[in-house]
Amino acid sequence: RDRDVTGVQTCALPISFYSAYCLLHGVEQHDLGAVKDGIDFPAIRESLKEQLNTQMAETVSNEAKTNMFAAFGGMIAGALVDRMVETMVTPQGILKILQSKEAQGATNFADLLVPDQNHSYAFESSDRFIVRLKDKGRLVGKLIWKRSGLLTWKLSDIEVSRLLTSQ
């Protein structure tokens, strides 16, 4: 069974890399079409809402022990988080966010596919490809591509929970 998965992964490796490269290169070139084609926006929105609301609930739960207004603030903040994610996680929103990062001197996004001390990549299964993002050797997030059809891969999840808890 392991040999079958390895064989599938070997065949999928160039295609998944090419899909990831097209998306990351499209981001660098501000190519709205490449961003639209390379990202599963509904899946990413739901994942980000869940991660952010989970973190918010944990923070509110801790604060509610000493602050009676924390629960009320948490309800309002949860609604704002959902609205913010819906507004910002669009092809245009992603490009605007990344353009501001470029102005701050961020590295080339396509370089994420070259493993070094700040990122690595691996197949979690035959239809799930992950780029692990690190800061000073510590895992802080993941970019997760999932196979969409036979030969297409899309960025389907961005795991940011470690970024939220590392502050």
PDB file of C-alpha atoms in Angstrom:
ATOM      1  CA  ARG A   1       0.000   0.000   0.000  1.00  0.00           C
ATOM      2  CA  ASP A   2       2.817   2.452   0.876  1.00  0.00           C
ATOM      3  CA  ARG A   3       4.384   1.857  -2.540  1.00  0.00           C
ATOM      4  CA  ASP A   4       1.142   2.890  -4.264  1.00  0.00           C
ATOM      5  CA  VAL A   5       1.015   6.189  -2.395  1.00  0.00           C
ATOM      6  CA  THR A   6       4.698   6.809  -3.069  1.00  0.00           C
ATOM      7  CA  GLY A   7       4.178   6.147  -6.778  1.00  0.00           C
ATOM      8  CA  VAL A   8       1.193   8.487  -6.900  1.00  0.00           C
ATOM      9  CA  GLN A   9       3.159  11.124  -5.006  1.00  0.00           C
ATOM     10  CA  THR A  10       6.066  10.776  -7.408  1.00  0.00           C
ATOM     11  CA  CYS A  11       3.738  11.369 -10.363  1.00  0.00           C
ATOM     12  CA  ALA A  12       1.937  14.219  -8.580  1.00  0.00           C
ATOM     13  CA  LEU A  13       5.103  15.988  -7.418  1.00  0.00           C
ATOM     14  CA  PRO A  14       5.844  17.964 -10.605  1.00  0.00           C
ATOM     15  CA  ILE A  15       2.176  18.869 -11.092  1.00  0.00           C
ATOM     16  CA  SER A  16       1.680  20.033  -7.501  1.00  0.00           C
ATOM     17  CA  PHE A  17       4.873  22.086  -7.630  1.00  0.00           C
ATOM     18  CA  TYR A  18       3.824  23.619 -10.927  1.00  0.00           C
ATOM     19  CA  SER A  19       0.391  24.561  -9.526  1.00  0.00           C
ATOM     20  CA  ALA A  20       1.963  26.045  -6.405  1.00  0.00           C
ATOM     21  CA  TYR A  21       4.553  27.898  -8.474  1.00  0.00           C
ATOM     22  CA  CYS A  22       1.877  29.312 -10.822  1.00  0.00           C
ATOM     23  CA  LEU A  23      -0.075  30.664  -7.874  1.00  0.00           C
ATOM     24  CA  LEU A  24       2.928  32.129  -6.061  1.00  0.00           C
ATOM     25  CA  HIS A  25       4.359  33.591  -9.262  1.00  0.00           C
ATOM     26  CA  GLY A  26       0.906  34.988 -10.107  1.00  0.00           C
ATOM     27  CA  VAL A  27       0.829  36.696  -6.714  1.00  0.00           C
ATOM     28  CA  GLU A  28       4.224  38.278  -7.401  1.00  0.00           C
ATOM     29  CA  GLN A  29       3.025  39.465 -10.816  1.00  0.00           C
ATOM     30  CA  HIS A  30      -0.310  40.709  -9.403  1.00  0.00           C
ATOM     31  CA  ASP A  31      -2.109  38.343 -11.796  1.00  0.00           C
ATOM     32  CA  LEU A  32      -5.718  38.308 -10.613  1.00  0.00           C
ATOM     33  CA  GLY A  33      -6.567  35.347 -12.874  1.00  0.00           C
ATOM     34  CA  ALA A  34      -3.793  33.177 -11.439  1.00  0.00           C
ATOM     35  CA  VAL A  35      -4.893  34.042  -7.903  1.00  0.00           C
ATOM     36  CA  LYS A  36      -8.545  33.199  -8.717  1.00  0.00           C
ATOM     37  CA  ASP A  37      -7.580  29.915 -10.378  1.00  0.00           C
ATOM     38  CA  GLY A  38      -5.066  28.812  -7.759  1.00  0.00           C
ATOM     39  CA  ILE A  39      -7.013  29.333  -4.522  1.00  0.00           C
ATOM     40  CA  ASP A  40     -10.106  27.637  -3.145  1.00  0.00           C
ATOM     41  CA  PHE A  41     -11.475  30.794  -1.516  1.00  0.00           C
ATOM     42  CA  PRO A  42     -14.563  29.285   0.202  1.00  0.00           C
ATOM     43  CA  ALA A  43     -12.409  26.598   1.878  1.00  0.00           C
ATOM     44  CA  ILE A  44      -9.795  29.109   3.030  1.00  0.00           C
ATOM     45  CA  ARG A  45     -12.444  31.529   4.352  1.00  0.00           C
ATOM     46  CA  GLU A  46     -14.077  28.815   6.446  1.00  0.00           C
ATOM     47  CA  SER A  47     -10.751  27.586   7.788  1.00  0.00           C
ATOM     48  CA  LEU A  48      -9.562  31.079   8.734  1.00  0.00           C
ATOM     49  CA  LYS A  49     -12.886  31.920  10.417  1.00  0.00           C
ATOM     50  CA  GLU A  50     -12.681  28.721  12.442  1.00  0.00           C
ATOM     51  CA  GLN A  51      -9.063  29.323  13.482  1.00  0.00           C
ATOM     52  CA  LEU A  52      -9.592  32.985  14.375  1.00  0.00           C
ATOM     53  CA  ASN A  53     -12.853  32.356  16.246  1.00  0.00           C
ATOM     54  CA  THR A  54     -11.280  29.461  18.180  1.00  0.00           C
ATOM     55  CA  GLN A  55      -8.411  31.702  19.236  1.00  0.00           C
ATOM     56  CA  MET A  56     -10.865  34.464  20.144  1.00  0.00           C
ATOM     57  CA  ALA A  57     -12.974  32.060  22.239  1.00  0.00           C
ATOM     58  CA  GLU A  58      -9.887  30.916  24.152  1.00  0.00           C
ATOM     59  CA  THR A  59      -8.849  34.507  24.818  1.00  0.00           C
ATOM     60  CA  VAL A  60     -12.369  35.524  25.889  1.00  0.00           C
ATOM     61  CA  SER A  61     -12.630  32.482  28.156  1.00  0.00           C
ATOM     62  CA  ASN A  62      -9.411  33.475  29.923  1.00  0.00           C
ATOM     63  CA  GLU A  63     -10.418  37.149  30.148  1.00  0.00           C
ATOM     64  CA  ALA A  64     -13.955  36.391  31.378  1.00  0.00           C
ATOM     65  CA  LYS A  65     -12.504  35.140  34.658  1.00  0.00           C
ATOM     66  CA  THR A  66     -11.483  38.689  35.579  1.00  0.00           C
ATOM     67  CA  ASN A  67     -13.583  40.900  33.282  1.00  0.00           C
ATOM     68  CA  MET A  68     -17.366  40.634  33.113  1.00  0.00           C
ATOM     69  CA  PHE A  69     -17.497  42.502  29.785  1.00  0.00           C
ATOM     70  CA  ALA A  70     -15.160  40.049  28.032  1.00  0.00           C
ATOM     71  CA  ALA A  71     -17.972  37.706  26.909  1.00  0.00           C
ATOM     72  CA  PHE A  72     -19.909  40.602  25.355  1.00  0.00           C
ATOM     73  CA  GLY A  73     -16.777  41.851  23.622  1.00  0.00           C
ATOM     74  CA  GLY A  74     -16.103  38.323  22.369  1.00  0.00           C
ATOM     75  CA  MET A  75     -19.547  38.132  20.725  1.00  0.00           C
ATOM     76  CA  ILE A  76     -18.972  41.407  18.910  1.00  0.00           C
ATOM     77  CA  ALA A  77     -15.425  40.461  17.930  1.00  0.00           C
ATOM     78  CA  GLY A  78     -16.587  37.100  16.528  1.00  0.00           C
ATOM     79  CA  ALA A  79     -19.008  38.826  14.180  1.00  0.00           C
ATOM     80  CA  LEU A  80     -16.283  41.253  13.120  1.00  0.00           C
ATOM     81  CA  VAL A  81     -13.834  38.431  12.449  1.00  0.00           C
ATOM     82  CA  ASP A  82     -16.306  36.672  10.155  1.00  0.00           C
ATOM     83  CA  ARG A  83     -17.027  39.884   8.246  1.00  0.00           C
ATOM     84  CA  MET A  84     -13.328  40.772   8.006  1.00  0.00           C
ATOM     85  CA  VAL A  85     -12.445  37.346   6.595  1.00  0.00           C
ATOM     86  CA  GLU A  86     -15.304  37.522   4.058  1.00  0.00           C
ATOM     87  CA  THR A  87     -14.128  40.987   2.955  1.00  0.00           C
ATOM     88  CA  MET A  88     -10.391  40.382   2.835  1.00  0.00           C
ATOM     89  CA  VAL A  89     -10.111  36.791   1.604  1.00  0.00           C
ATOM     90  CA  THR A  90     -10.952  37.514  -2.035  1.00  0.00           C
ATOM     91  CA  PRO A  91      -8.609  37.584  -5.027  1.00  0.00           C
ATOM     92  CA  GLN A  92      -8.430  41.397  -4.866  1.00  0.00           C
ATOM     93  CA  GLY A  93      -8.029  41.387  -1.081  1.00  0.00           C
ATOM     94  CA  ILE A  94      -5.186  38.870  -1.198  1.00  0.00           C
ATOM     95  CA  LEU A  95      -3.336  40.939  -3.805  1.00  0.00           C
ATOM     96  CA  LYS A  96      -3.776  44.135  -1.751  1.00  0.00           C
ATOM     97  CA  ILE A  97      -2.466  42.464   1.408  1.00  0.00           C
ATOM     98  CA  LEU A  98       0.521  41.019  -0.416  1.00  0.00           C
ATOM     99  CA  GLN A  99       1.271  44.306  -2.191  1.00  0.00           C
ATOM    100  CA  SER A 100       1.572  45.961   1.206  1.00  0.00           C
ATOM    101  CA  LYS A 101       3.917  43.161   2.310  1.00  0.00           C
ATOM    102  CA  GLU A 102       6.056  43.755  -0.786  1.00  0.00           C
ATOM    103  CA  ALA A 103       6.326  47.416   0.154  1.00  0.00           C
ATOM    104  CA  GLN A 104       7.665  46.260   3.517  1.00  0.00           C
ATOM    105  CA  GLY A 105      10.394  44.207   1.793  1.00  0.00           C
ATOM    106  CA  ALA A 106       8.880  40.699   1.924  1.00  0.00           C
ATOM    107  CA  THR A 107      10.680  37.951   0.017  1.00  0.00           C
ATOM    108  CA  ASN A 108       9.551  36.499  -3.315  1.00  0.00           C
ATOM    109  CA  PHE A 109       6.604  34.193  -2.742  1.00  0.00           C
ATOM    110  CA  ALA A 110       7.758  31.653  -5.332  1.00  0.00           C
ATOM    111  CA  ASP A 111      10.876  31.156  -3.166  1.00  0.00           C
ATOM    112  CA  LEU A 112       8.616  29.290  -0.710  1.00  0.00           C
ATOM    113  CA  LEU A 113       9.064  26.253  -2.943  1.00  0.00           C
ATOM    114  CA  VAL A 114      12.822  26.189  -2.346  1.00  0.00           C
ATOM    115  CA  PRO A 115      13.364  24.457   0.983  1.00  0.00           C
ATOM    116  CA  ASP A 116      15.587  26.233   3.475  1.00  0.00           C
ATOM    117  CA  GLN A 117      15.645  26.935   7.200  1.00  0.00           C
ATOM    118  CA  ASN A 118      12.428  29.000   6.969  1.00  0.00           C
ATOM    119  CA  HIS A 119      10.203  26.592   5.060  1.00  0.00           C
ATOM    120  CA  SER A 120       9.909  23.003   3.918  1.00  0.00           C
ATOM    121  CA  TYR A 121       7.431  20.992   1.903  1.00  0.00           C
ATOM    122  CA  ALA A 122       6.004  17.495   1.908  1.00  0.00           C
ATOM    123  CA  PHE A 123       3.084  15.370   0.843  1.00  0.00           C
ATOM    124  CA  GLU A 124       0.763  14.518   3.697  1.00  0.00           C
ATOM    125  CA  SER A 125      -1.140  12.186   1.355  1.00  0.00           C
ATOM    126  CA  SER A 126      -1.447  11.644  -2.384  1.00  0.00           C
ATOM    127  CA  ASP A 127      -3.835  14.600  -2.658  1.00  0.00           C
ATOM    128  CA  ARG A 128      -2.446  16.979  -0.014  1.00  0.00           C
ATOM    129  CA  PHE A 129       0.781  18.999  -0.456  1.00  0.00           C
ATOM    130  CA  ILE A 130       2.042  21.217   2.375  1.00  0.00           C
ATOM    131  CA  VAL A 131       4.530  24.075   2.623  1.00  0.00           C
ATOM    132  CA  ARG A 132       5.531  24.521   6.270  1.00  0.00           C
ATOM    133  CA  LEU A 133       6.474  28.068   7.251  1.00  0.00           C
ATOM    134  CA  LYS A 134       9.026  28.497   9.999  1.00  0.00           C
ATOM    135  CA  ASP A 135      10.435  31.365  11.983  1.00  0.00           C
ATOM    136  CA  LYS A 136      13.810  30.740  13.620  1.00  0.00           C
ATOM    137  CA  GLY A 137      13.287  27.010  13.157  1.00  0.00           C
ATOM    138  CA  ARG A 138       9.847  27.006  14.828  1.00  0.00           C
ATOM    139  CA  LEU A 139       6.765  26.052  12.798  1.00  0.00           C
ATOM    140  CA  VAL A 140       4.416  29.049  12.593  1.00  0.00           C
ATOM    141  CA  GLY A 141       2.021  28.137   9.796  1.00  0.00           C
ATOM    142  CA  LYS A 142       1.222  26.012   6.786  1.00  0.00           C
ATOM    143  CA  LEU A 143       0.090  26.546   3.216  1.00  0.00           C
ATOM    144  CA  ILE A 144      -1.908  23.503   2.157  1.00  0.00           C
ATOM    145  CA  TRP A 145      -2.613  22.575  -1.458  1.00  0.00           C
ATOM    146  CA  LYS A 146      -5.233  19.940  -2.235  1.00  0.00           C
ATOM    147  CA  ARG A 147      -5.762  18.136  -5.485  1.00  0.00           C
ATOM    148  CA  SER A 148      -8.823  19.410  -7.331  1.00  0.00           C
ATOM    149  CA  GLY A 149      -9.550  16.977 -10.137  1.00  0.00           C
ATOM    150  CA  LEU A 150      -6.952  14.804 -11.772  1.00  0.00           C
ATOM    151  CA  LEU A 151      -4.209  17.334 -12.559  1.00  0.00           C
ATOM    152  CA  THR A 152      -5.170  20.530 -10.741  1.00  0.00           C
ATOM    153  CA  TRP A 153      -4.026  21.609  -7.285  1.00  0.00           C
ATOM    154  CA  LYS A 154      -5.422  24.577  -5.341  1.00  0.00           C
ATOM    155  CA  LEU A 155      -4.325  26.350  -2.215  1.00  0.00           C
ATOM    156  CA  SER A 156      -7.131  25.156   0.051  1.00  0.00           C
ATOM    157  CA  ASP A 157      -6.041  26.011   3.563  1.00  0.00           C
ATOM    158  CA  ILE A 158      -3.783  28.411   5.375  1.00  0.00           C
ATOM    159  CA  GLU A 159      -3.002  27.346   8.898  1.00  0.00           C
ATOM    160  CA  VAL A 160      -2.234  30.409  10.986  1.00  0.00           C
ATOM    161  CA  SER A 161      -3.105  29.194  14.472  1.00  0.00           C
ATOM    162  CA  ARG A 162       0.535  28.967  15.519  1.00  0.00           C
ATOM    163  CA  LEU A 163       1.056  32.564  14.415  1.00  0.00           C
ATOM    164  CA  LEU A 164      -1.824  33.627  16.659  1.00  0.00           C
ATOM    165  CA  THR A 165      -0.554  31.786  19.720  1.00  0.00           C
ATOM    166  CA  SER A 166       3.131  32.713  19.323  1.00  0.00           C
ATOM    167  CA  GLN A 167       2.610  36.367  20.243  1.00  0.00           C
TER     168      GLN A 167
END
